CSV table of N, CA and C in Angstrom, one decimal:
chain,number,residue,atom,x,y,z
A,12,UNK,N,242.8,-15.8,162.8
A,12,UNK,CA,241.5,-15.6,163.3
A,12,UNK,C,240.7,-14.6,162.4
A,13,UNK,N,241.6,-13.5,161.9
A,13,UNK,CA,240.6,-13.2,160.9
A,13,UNK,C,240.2,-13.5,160.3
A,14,UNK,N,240.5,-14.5,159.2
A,14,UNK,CA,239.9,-15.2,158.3
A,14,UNK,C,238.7,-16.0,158.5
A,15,UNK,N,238.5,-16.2,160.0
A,15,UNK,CA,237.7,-16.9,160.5
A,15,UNK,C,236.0,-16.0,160.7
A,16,UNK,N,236.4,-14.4,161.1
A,16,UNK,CA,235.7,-13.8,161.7
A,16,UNK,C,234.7,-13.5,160.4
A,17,UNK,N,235.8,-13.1,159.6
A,17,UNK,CA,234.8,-12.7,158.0
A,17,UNK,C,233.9,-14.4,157.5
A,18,UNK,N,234.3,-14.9,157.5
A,18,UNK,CA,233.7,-16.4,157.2
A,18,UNK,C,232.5,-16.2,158.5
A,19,UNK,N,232.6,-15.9,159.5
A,19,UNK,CA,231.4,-16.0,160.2
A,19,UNK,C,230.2,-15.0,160.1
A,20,UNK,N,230.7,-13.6,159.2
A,20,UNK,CA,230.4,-12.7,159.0
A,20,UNK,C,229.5,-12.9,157.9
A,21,UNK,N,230.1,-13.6,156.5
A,21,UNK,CA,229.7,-13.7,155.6
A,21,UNK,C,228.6,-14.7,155.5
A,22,UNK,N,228.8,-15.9,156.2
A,22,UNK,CA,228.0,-16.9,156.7
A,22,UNK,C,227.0,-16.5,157.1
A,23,UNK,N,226.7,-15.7,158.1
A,23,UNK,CA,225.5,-14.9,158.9
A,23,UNK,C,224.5,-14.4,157.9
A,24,UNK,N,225.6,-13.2,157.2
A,24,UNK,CA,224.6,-12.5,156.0
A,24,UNK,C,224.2,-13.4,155.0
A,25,UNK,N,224.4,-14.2,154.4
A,25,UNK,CA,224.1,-15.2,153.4
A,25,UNK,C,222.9,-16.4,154.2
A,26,UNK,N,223.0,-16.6,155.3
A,26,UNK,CA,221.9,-17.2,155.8
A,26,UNK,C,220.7,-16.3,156.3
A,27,UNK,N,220.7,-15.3,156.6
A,27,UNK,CA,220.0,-14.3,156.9
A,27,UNK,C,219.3,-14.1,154.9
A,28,UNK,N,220.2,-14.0,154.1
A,28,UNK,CA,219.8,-13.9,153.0
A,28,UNK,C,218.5,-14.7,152.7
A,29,UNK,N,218.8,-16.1,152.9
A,29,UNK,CA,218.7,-17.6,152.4
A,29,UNK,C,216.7,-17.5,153.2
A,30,UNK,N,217.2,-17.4,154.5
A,30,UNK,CA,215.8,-17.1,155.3
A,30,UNK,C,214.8,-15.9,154.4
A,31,UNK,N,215.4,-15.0,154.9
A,31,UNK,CA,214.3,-14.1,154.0
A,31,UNK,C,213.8,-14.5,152.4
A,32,UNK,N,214.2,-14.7,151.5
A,32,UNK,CA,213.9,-15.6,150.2
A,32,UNK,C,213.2,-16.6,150.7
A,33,UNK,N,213.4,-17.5,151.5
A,33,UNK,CA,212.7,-18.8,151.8
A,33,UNK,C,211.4,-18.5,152.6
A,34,UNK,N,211.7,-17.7,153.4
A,34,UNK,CA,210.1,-17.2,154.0
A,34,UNK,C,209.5,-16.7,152.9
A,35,UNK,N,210.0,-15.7,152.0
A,35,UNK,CA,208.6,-15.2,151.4
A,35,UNK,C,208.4,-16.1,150.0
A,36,UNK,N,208.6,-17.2,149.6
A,36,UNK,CA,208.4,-17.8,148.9
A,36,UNK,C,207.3,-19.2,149.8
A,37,UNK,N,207.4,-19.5,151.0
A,37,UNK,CA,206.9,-20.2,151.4
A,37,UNK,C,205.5,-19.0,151.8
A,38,UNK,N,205.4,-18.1,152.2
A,38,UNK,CA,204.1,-17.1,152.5
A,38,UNK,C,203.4,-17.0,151.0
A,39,UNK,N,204.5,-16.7,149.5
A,39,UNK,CA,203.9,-16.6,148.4
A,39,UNK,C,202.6,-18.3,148.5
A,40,UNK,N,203.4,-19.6,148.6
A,40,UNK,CA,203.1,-20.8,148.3
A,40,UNK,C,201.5,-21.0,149.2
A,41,UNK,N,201.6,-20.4,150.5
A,41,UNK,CA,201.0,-20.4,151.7
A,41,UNK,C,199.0,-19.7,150.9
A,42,UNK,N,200.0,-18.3,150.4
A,42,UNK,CA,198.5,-17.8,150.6
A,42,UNK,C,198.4,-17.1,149.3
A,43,UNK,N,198.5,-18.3,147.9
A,43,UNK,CA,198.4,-18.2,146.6
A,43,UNK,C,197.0,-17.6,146.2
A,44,UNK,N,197.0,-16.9,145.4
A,44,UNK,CA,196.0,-16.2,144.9
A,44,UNK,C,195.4,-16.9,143.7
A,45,UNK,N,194.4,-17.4,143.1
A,45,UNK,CA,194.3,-17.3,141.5
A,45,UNK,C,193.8,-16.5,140.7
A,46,UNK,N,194.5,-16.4,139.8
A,46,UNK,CA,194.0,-14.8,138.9
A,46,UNK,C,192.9,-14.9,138.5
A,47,UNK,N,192.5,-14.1,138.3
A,47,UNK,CA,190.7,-13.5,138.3
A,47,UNK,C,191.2,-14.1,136.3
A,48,UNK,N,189.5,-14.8,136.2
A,48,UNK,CA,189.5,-15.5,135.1
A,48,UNK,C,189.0,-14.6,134.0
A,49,UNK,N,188.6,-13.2,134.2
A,49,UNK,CA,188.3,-11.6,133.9
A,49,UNK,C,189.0,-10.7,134.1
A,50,UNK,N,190.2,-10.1,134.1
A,50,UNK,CA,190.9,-8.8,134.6
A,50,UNK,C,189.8,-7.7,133.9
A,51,UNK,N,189.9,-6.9,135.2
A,51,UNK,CA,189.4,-5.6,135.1
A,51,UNK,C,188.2,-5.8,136.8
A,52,UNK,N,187.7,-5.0,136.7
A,52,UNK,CA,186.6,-4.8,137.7
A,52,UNK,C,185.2,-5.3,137.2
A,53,UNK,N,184.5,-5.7,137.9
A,53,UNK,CA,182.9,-6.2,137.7
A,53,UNK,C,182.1,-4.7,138.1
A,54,UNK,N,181.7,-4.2,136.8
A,54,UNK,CA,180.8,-3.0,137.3
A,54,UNK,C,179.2,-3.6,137.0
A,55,UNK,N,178.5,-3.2,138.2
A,55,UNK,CA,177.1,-3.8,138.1
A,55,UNK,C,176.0,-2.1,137.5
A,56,UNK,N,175.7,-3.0,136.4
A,56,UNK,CA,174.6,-2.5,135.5
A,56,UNK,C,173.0,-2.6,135.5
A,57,UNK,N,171.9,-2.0,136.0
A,57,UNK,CA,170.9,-2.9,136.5
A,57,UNK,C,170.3,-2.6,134.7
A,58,UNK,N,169.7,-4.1,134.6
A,58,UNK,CA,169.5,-4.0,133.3
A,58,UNK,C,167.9,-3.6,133.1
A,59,UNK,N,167.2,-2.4,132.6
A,59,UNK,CA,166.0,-2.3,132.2
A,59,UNK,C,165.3,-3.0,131.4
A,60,UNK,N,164.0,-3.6,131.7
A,60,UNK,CA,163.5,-4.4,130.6
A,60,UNK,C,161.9,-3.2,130.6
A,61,UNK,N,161.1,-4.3,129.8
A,61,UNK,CA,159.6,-3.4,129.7
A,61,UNK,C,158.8,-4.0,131.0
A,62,UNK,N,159.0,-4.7,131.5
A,62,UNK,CA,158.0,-5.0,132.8
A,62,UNK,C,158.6,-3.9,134.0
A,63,UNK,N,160.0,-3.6,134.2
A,63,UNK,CA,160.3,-3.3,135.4
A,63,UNK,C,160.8,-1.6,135.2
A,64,UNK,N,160.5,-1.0,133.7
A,64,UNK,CA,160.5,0.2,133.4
A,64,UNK,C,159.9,1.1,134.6
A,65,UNK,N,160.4,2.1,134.2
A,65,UNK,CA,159.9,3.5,135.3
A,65,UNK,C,158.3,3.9,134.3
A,66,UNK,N,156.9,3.9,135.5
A,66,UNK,CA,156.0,4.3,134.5
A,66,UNK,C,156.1,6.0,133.3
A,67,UNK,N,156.1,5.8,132.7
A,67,UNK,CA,155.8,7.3,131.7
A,67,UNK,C,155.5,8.0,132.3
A,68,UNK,N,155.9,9.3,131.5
A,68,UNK,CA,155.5,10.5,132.3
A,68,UNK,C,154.2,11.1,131.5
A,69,UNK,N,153.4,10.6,132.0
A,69,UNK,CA,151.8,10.4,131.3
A,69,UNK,C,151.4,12.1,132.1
A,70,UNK,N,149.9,12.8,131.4
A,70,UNK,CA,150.1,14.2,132.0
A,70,UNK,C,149.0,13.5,133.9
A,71,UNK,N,148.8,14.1,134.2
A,71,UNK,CA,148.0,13.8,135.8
A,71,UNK,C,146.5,13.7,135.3
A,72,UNK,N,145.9,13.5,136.5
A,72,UNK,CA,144.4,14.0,136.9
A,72,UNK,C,144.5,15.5,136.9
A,73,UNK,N,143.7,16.3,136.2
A,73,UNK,CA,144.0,17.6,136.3
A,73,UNK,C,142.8,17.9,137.6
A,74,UNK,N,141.8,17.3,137.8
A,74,UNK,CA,140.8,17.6,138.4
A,74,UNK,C,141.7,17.5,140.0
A,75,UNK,N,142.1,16.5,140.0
A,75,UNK,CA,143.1,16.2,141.5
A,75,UNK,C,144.2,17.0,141.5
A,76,UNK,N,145.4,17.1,140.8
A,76,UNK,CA,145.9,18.1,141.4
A,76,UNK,C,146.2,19.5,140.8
A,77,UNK,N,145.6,19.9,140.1
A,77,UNK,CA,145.4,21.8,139.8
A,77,UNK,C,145.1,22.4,141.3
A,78,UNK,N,143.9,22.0,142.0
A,78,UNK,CA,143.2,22.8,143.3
A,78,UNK,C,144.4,22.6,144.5
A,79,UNK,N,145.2,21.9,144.3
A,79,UNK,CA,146.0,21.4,145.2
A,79,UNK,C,147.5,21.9,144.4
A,80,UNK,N,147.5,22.6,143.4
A,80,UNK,CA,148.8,23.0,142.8
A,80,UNK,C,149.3,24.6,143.6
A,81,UNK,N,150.3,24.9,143.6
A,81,UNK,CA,151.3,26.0,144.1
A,81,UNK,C,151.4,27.0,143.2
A,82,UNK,N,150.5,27.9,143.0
A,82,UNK,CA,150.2,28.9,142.0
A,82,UNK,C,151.8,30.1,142.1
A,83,UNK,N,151.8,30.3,143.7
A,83,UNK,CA,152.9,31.2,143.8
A,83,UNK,C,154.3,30.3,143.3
A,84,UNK,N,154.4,28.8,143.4
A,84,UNK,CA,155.6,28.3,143.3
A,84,UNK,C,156.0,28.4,141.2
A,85,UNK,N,154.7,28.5,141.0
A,85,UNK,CA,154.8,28.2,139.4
A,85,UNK,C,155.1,29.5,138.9
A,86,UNK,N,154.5,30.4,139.7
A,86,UNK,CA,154.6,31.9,138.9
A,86,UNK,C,156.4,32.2,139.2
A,87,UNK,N,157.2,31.6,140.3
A,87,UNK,CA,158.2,31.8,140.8
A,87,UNK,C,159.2,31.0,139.3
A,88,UNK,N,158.5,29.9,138.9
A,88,UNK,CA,159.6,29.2,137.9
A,88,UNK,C,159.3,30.0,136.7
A,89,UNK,N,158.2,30.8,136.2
A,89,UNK,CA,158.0,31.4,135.1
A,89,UNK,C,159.0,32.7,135.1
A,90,UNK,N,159.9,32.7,136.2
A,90,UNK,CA,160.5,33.5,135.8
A,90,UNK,C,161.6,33.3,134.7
A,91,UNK,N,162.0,32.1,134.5
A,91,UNK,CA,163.0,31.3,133.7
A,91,UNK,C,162.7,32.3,132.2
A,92,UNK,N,161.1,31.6,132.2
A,92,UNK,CA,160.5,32.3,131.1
A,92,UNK,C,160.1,33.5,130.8
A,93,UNK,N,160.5,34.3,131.3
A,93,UNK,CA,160.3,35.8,131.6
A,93,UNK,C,161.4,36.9,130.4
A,94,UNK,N,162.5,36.0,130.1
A,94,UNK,CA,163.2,36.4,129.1
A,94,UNK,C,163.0,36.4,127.6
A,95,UNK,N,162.0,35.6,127.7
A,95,UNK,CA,161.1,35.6,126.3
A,95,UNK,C,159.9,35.8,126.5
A,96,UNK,N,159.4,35.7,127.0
A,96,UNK,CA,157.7,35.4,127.6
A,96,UNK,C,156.9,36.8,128.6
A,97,UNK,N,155.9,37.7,128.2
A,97,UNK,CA,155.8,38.2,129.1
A,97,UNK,C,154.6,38.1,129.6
A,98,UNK,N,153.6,37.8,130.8
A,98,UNK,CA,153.0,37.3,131.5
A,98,UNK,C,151.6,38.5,131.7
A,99,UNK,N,151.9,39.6,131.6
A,99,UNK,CA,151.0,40.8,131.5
A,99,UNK,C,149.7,40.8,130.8
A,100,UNK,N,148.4,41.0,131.5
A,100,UNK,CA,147.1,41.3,130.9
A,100,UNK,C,146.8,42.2,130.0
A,101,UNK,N,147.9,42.8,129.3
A,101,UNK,CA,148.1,43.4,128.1
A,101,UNK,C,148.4,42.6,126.5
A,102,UNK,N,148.9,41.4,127.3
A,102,UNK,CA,149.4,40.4,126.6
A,102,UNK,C,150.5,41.4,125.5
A,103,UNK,N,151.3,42.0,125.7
A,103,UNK,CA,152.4,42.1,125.5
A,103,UNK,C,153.6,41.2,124.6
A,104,UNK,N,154.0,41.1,123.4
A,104,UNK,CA,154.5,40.1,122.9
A,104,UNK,C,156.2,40.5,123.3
A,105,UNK,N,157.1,39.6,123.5
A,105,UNK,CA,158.3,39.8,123.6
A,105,UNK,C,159.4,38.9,122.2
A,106,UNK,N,160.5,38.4,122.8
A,106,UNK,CA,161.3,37.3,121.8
A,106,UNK,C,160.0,36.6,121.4
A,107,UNK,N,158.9,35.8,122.8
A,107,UNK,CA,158.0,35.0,122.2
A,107,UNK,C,156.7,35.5,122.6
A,108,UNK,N,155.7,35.1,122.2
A,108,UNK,CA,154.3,35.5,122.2
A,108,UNK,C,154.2,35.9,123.9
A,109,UNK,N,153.0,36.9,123.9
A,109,UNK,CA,152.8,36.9,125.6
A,109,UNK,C,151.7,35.7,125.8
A,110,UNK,N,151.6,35.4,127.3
A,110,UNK,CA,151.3,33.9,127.8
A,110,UNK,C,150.1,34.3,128.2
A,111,UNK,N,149.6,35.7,128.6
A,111,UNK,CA,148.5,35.9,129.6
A,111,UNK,C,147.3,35.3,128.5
A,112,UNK,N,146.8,34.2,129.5
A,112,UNK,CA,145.3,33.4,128.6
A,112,UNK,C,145.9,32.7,127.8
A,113,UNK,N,146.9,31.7,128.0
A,113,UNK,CA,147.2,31.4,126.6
A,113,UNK,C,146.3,29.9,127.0
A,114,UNK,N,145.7,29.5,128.3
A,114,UNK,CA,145.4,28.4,128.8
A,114,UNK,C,144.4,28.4,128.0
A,115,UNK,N,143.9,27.3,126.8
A,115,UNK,CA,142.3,27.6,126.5
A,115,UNK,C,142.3,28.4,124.3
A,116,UNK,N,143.6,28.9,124.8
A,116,UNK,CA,143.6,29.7,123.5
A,116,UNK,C,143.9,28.5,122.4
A,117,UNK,N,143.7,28.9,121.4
A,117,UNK,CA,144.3,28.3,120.3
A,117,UNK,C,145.6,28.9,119.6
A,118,UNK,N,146.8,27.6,119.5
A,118,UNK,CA,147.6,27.7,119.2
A,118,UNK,C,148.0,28.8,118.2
A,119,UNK,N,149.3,29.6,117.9
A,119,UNK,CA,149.4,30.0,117.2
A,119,UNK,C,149.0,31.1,116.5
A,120,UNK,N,147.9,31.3,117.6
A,120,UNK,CA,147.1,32.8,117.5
A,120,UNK,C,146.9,34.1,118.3
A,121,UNK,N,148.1,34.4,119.0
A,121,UNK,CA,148.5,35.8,119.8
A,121,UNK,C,148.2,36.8,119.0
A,122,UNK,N,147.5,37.6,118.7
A,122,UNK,CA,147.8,38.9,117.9
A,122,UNK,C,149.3,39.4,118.0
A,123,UNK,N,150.0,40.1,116.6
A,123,UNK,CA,151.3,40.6,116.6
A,123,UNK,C,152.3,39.7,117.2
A,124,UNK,N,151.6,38.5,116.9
A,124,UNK,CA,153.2,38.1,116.7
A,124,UNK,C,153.2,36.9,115.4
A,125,UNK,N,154.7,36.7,115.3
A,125,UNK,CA,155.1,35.8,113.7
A,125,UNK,C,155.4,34.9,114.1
A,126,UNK,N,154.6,33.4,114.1
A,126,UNK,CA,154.9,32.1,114.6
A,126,UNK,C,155.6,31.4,113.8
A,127,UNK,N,156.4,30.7,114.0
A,127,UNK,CA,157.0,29.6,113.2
A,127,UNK,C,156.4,28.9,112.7
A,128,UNK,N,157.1,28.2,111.3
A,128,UNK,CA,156.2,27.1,110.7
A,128,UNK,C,155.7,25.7,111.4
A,129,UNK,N,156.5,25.3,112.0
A,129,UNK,CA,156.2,24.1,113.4
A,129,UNK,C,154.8,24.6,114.1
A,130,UNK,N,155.1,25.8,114.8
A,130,UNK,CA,153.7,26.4,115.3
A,130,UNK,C,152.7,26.2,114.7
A,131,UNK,N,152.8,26.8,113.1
A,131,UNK,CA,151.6,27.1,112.3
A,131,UNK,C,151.3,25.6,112.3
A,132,UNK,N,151.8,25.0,112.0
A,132,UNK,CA,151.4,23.3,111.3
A,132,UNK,C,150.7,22.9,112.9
A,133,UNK,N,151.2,22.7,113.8
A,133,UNK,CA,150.8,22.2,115.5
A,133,UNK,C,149.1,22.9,115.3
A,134,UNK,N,149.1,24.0,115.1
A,134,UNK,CA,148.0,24.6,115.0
A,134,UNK,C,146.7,24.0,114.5
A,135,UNK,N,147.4,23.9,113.2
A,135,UNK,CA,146.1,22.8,112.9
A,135,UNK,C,145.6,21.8,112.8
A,136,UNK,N,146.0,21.5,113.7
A,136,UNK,CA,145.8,20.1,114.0
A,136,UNK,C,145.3,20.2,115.8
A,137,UNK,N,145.2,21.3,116.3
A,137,UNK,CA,144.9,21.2,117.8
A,137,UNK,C,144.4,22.6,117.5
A,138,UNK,N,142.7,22.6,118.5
A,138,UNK,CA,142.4,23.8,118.5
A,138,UNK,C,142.8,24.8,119.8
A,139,UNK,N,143.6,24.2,120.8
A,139,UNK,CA,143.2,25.0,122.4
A,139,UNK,C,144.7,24.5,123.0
A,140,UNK,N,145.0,25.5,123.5
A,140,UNK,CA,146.2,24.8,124.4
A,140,UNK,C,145.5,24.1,125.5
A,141,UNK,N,145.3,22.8,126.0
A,141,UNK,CA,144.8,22.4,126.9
A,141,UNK,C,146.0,21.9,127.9
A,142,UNK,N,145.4,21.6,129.1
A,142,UNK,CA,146.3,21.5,130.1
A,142,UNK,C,147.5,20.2,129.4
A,143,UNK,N,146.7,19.4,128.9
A,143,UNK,CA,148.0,17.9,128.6
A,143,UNK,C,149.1,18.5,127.4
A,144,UNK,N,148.4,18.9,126.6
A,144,UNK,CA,149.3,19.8,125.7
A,144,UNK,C,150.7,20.8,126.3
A,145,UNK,N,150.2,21.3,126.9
A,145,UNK,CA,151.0,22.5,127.7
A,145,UNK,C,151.9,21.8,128.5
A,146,UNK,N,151.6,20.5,129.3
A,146,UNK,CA,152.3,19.6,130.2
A,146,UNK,C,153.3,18.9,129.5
A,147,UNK,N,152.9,18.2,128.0
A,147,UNK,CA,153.7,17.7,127.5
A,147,UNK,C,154.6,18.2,126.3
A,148,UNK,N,154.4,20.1,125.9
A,148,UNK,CA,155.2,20.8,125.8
A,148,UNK,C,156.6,21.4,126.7
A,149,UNK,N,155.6,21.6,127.7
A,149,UNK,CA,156.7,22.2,128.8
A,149,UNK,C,157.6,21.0,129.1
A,150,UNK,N,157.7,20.0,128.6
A,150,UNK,CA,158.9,18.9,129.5
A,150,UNK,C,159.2,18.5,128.2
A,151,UNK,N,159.0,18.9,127.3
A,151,UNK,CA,160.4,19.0,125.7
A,151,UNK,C,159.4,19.7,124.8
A,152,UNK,N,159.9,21.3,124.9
A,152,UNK,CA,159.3,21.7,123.4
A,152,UNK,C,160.0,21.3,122.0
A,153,UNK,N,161.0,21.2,122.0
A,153,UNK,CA,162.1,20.7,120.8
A,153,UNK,C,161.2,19.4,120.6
A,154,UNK,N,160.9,18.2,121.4
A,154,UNK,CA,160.4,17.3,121.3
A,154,UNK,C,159.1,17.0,120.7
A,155,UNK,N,158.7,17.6,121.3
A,155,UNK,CA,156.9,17.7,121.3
A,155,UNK,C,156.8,18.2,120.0
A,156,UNK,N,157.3,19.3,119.3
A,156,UNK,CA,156.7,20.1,118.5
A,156,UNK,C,158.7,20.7,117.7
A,157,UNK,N,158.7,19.4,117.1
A,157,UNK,CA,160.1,19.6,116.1
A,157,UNK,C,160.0,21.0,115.1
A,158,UNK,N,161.3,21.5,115.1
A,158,UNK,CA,161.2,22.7,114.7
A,158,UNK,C,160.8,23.9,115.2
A,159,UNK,N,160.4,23.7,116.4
A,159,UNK,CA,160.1,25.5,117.1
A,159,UNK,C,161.1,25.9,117.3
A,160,UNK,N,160.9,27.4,117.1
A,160,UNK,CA,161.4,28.4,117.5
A,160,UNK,C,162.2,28.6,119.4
A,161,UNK,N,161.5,28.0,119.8
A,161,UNK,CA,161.0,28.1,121.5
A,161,UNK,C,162.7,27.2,121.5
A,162,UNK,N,163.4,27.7,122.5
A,162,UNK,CA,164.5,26.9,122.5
A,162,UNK,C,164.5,26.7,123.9
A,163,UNK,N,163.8,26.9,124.9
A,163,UNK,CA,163.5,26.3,126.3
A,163,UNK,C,164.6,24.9,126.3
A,164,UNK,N,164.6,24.6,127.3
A,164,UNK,CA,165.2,23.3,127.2
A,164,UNK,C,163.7,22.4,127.7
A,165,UNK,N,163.6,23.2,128.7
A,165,UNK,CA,162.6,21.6,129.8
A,165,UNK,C,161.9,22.3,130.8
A,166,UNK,N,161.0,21.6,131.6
A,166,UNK,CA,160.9,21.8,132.8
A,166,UNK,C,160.9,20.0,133.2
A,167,UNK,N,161.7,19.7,133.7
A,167,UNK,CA,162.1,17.8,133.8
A,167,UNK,C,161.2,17.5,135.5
A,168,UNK,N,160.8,18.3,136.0
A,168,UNK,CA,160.2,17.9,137.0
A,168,UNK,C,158.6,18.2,137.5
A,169,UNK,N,157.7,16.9,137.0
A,169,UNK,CA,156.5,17.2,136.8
A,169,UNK,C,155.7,18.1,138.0
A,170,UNK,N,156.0,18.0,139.0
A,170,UNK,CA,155.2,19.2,139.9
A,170,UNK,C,155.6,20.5,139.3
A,171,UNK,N,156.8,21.0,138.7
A,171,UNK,CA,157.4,22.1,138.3
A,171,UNK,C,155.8,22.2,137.2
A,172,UNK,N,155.4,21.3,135.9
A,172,UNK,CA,155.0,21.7,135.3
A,172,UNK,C,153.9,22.0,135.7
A,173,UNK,N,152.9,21.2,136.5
A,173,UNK,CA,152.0,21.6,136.8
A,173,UNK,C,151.3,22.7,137.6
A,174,UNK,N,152.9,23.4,138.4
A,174,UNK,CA,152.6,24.4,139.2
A,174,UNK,C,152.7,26.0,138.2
A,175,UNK,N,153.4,25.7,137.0
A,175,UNK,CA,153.3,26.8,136.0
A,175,UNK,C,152.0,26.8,135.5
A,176,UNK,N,151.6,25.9,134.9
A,176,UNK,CA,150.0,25.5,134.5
A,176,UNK,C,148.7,25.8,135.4
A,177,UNK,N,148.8,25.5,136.8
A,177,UNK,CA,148.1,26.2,137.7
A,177,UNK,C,148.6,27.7,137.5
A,178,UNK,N,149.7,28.3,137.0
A,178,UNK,CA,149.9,29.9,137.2
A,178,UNK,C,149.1,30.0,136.4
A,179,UNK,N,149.4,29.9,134.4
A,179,UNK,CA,149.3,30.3,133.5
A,179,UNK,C,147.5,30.1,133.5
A,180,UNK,N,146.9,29.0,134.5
A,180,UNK,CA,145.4,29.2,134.4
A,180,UNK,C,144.8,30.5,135.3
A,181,UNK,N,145.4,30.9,135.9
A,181,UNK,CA,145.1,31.8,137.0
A,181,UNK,C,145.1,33.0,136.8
A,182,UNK,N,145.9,32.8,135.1
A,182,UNK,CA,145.5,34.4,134.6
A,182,UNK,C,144.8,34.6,133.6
């Protein structure tokens, strides 16, 4: 009878084997996949053309929003500029020229101080810092005017510039 028991024993496990293999090859058959005719992931790109571009950052109506600009919010961001720049009715020159009046002024012409050759050249060719100048200085000096001195990075957010521009008119 032992010989019998192990035979029944062995039988059980080997069919128990036989099942499991055979179920999951029949669930493999059942619920086949087909491989992606692309491996990797589909990342979606939205593609920019010129019709569906973001409009330019063109400077404003200065008549519409100056009277409606945040004089205190712009004097608040000239602090940035405060480390080169000093803002004082003395016009005070620091690292870079002082700002008081510069709205109106002609480039490049602070008393006591030594402008760069970028400056000098900008100069002649524009008599006044006017408000679009100043708008499209302040959101890339590097850009606007290659070769300055002025190592600012930006101001990237158009209300930002125009709320310095309402300051710097205000004095």
């Amino acid at each position: 009878m032992a010989d019998l028991t192990f035979n029944k024993i062995a039988g059980s496990v080997l069919a128990t084997g036989l099942l499991i293999f055979g179920l999951q090859n029949i669930i493999n058959i059942g619920f086949e996949k087909a491989p992606p005719t692309k491996p990797g992931y589909a990342i979606a790109v939205q593609e920019t053309s010129s019709e569906g571009a973001a409009p330019a950052d063109v400077p404003p109506d200065w008549g519409t929003v100056l009277p409606t600009a945040d004089i205190a919010a712009g004097q608040a961001i000239t602090q940035k500029c405060a480390s080169c720049h000093m803002f004082d009715p003395a016009g005070t020159n620091n690292i870079g020229p002082g700002l008081y009046g510069v709205v109106g002024r002609p480039p490049g012409t602070h008393p006591g101080f030594s402008y760069d050759q970028a400056m000098q050249d900008f100069a002649k060719t524009h008599t006044a810092w006017t408000y679009d100048l100043l708008y499209q200085f302040l959101k890339n000096p590097q850009g606007f005017m290659p070769g300055t001195k002025m190592t600012f990075v930006s101001l990237k957010d158009p209300q930002d510039r125009i709320n310095v521009i309402a300051y710097l008119r205000s004095n």
